[in-house]
CSV table of C-alpha atoms in Angstrom, one decimal:
chain,number,residue,atom,x,y,z
A,1,MET,CA,38.3,30.6,-52.9
A,2,THR,CA,35.9,29.5,-50.2
A,3,LYS,CA,36.5,29.9,-46.5
A,4,THR,CA,36.7,26.1,-46.1
A,5,LEU,CA,39.3,25.7,-48.9
A,6,LYS,CA,41.4,28.5,-47.5
A,7,MET,CA,41.3,26.9,-44.0
A,8,ALA,CA,42.4,23.5,-45.5
A,9,MET,CA,45.2,25.1,-47.5
A,10,LYS,CA,46.4,27.0,-44.4
A,11,LYS,CA,46.5,23.7,-42.4
A,12,ALA,CA,48.2,21.9,-45.3
A,13,SER,CA,50.9,24.5,-45.5
A,14,ALA,CA,52.1,23.5,-42.1
A,15,LEU,CA,52.8,20.0,-43.2
A,16,HIS,CA,56.0,18.6,-44.8
A,17,LYS,CA,56.5,19.3,-48.5
A,18,GLU,CA,55.9,15.7,-49.4
A,19,ALA,CA,52.6,15.7,-47.6
A,20,GLN,CA,51.7,19.0,-49.3
A,21,ASP,CA,52.5,17.6,-52.7
A,22,GLU,CA,50.4,14.5,-52.0
A,23,ILE,CA,47.4,16.7,-50.9
A,24,GLY,CA,47.9,18.9,-54.0
A,25,MET,CA,47.9,15.9,-56.3
A,26,GLU,CA,44.7,14.5,-54.6
A,27,ILE,CA,43.0,17.9,-55.1
A,28,LEU,CA,44.1,18.1,-58.7
A,29,GLU,CA,42.8,14.6,-59.4
A,30,ARG,CA,39.5,15.4,-57.7
A,31,VAL,CA,39.1,18.7,-59.7
A,32,ASP,CA,39.9,16.9,-63.0
A,33,THR,CA,37.3,14.2,-62.2
A,34,ILE,CA,34.6,16.7,-61.4
A,35,ALA,CA,35.4,18.6,-64.7
A,36,TRP,CA,35.2,15.3,-66.6
A,37,LEU,CA,31.9,14.3,-65.0
A,38,ARG,CA,30.4,17.7,-65.8
A,39,LYS,CA,31.5,17.4,-69.4
A,40,GLU,CA,30.0,13.9,-69.7
A,41,ILE,CA,26.7,15.1,-68.1
A,42,GLU,CA,26.5,18.0,-70.6
A,43,LEU,CA,27.1,15.6,-73.5
A,44,GLY,CA,24.4,13.2,-72.1
A,45,ILE,CA,21.9,16.0,-71.8
A,46,ARG,CA,22.6,17.1,-75.4
A,47,ASP,CA,22.0,13.6,-76.6
A,48,LEU,CA,18.8,13.3,-74.7
A,49,ASP,CA,17.6,16.6,-76.0
A,50,ALA,CA,18.4,15.5,-79.5
A,51,GLY,CA,16.4,12.3,-79.0
A,52,ARG,CA,19.4,10.0,-78.9
A,53,ARG,CA,18.7,7.4,-76.3
A,54,VAL,CA,20.2,4.0,-75.7
A,55,LYS,CA,18.5,1.3,-73.6
A,56,ILE,CA,20.9,-0.3,-71.1
A,57,ASN,CA,20.7,-3.1,-68.6
A,58,PRO,CA,21.4,-1.2,-65.3
A,59,ALA,CA,23.1,-4.1,-63.6
A,60,SER,CA,25.4,-4.7,-66.5
A,61,PHE,CA,26.2,-1.0,-66.8
A,62,ILE,CA,27.0,-0.7,-63.1
A,63,LYS,CA,29.3,-3.8,-63.3
A,64,GLU,CA,31.1,-2.4,-66.3
A,65,MET,CA,31.6,1.0,-64.8
A,66,ARG,CA,33.0,-0.5,-61.6
A,67,ARG,CA,35.4,-2.6,-63.7
A,68,ILE,CA,36.5,0.5,-65.7
A,69,HIS,CA,36.7,3.1,-62.9
A,70,ALA,CA,37.5,1.1,-59.8
A,71,LYS,CA,40.6,2.4,-58.1
A,72,LYS,CA,43.3,-0.2,-57.6
A,73,ARG,CA,44.9,0.0,-54.2
């Protein structure tokens, strides 16, 4: 564990249990997202290396990704 993460965990441990749980859930979500992105990147690289390419319209792609992945608040 890095020095920064240790410091954050130490500070979080001083908070109420509900706040600690909320922070813990946020961290888990972030870690899961990073793992998913890494997997998707690896799959994309394999596809490119195998010569599998798909032409996309960048504006349409961005719009669709925002629609799919936008967080609802």
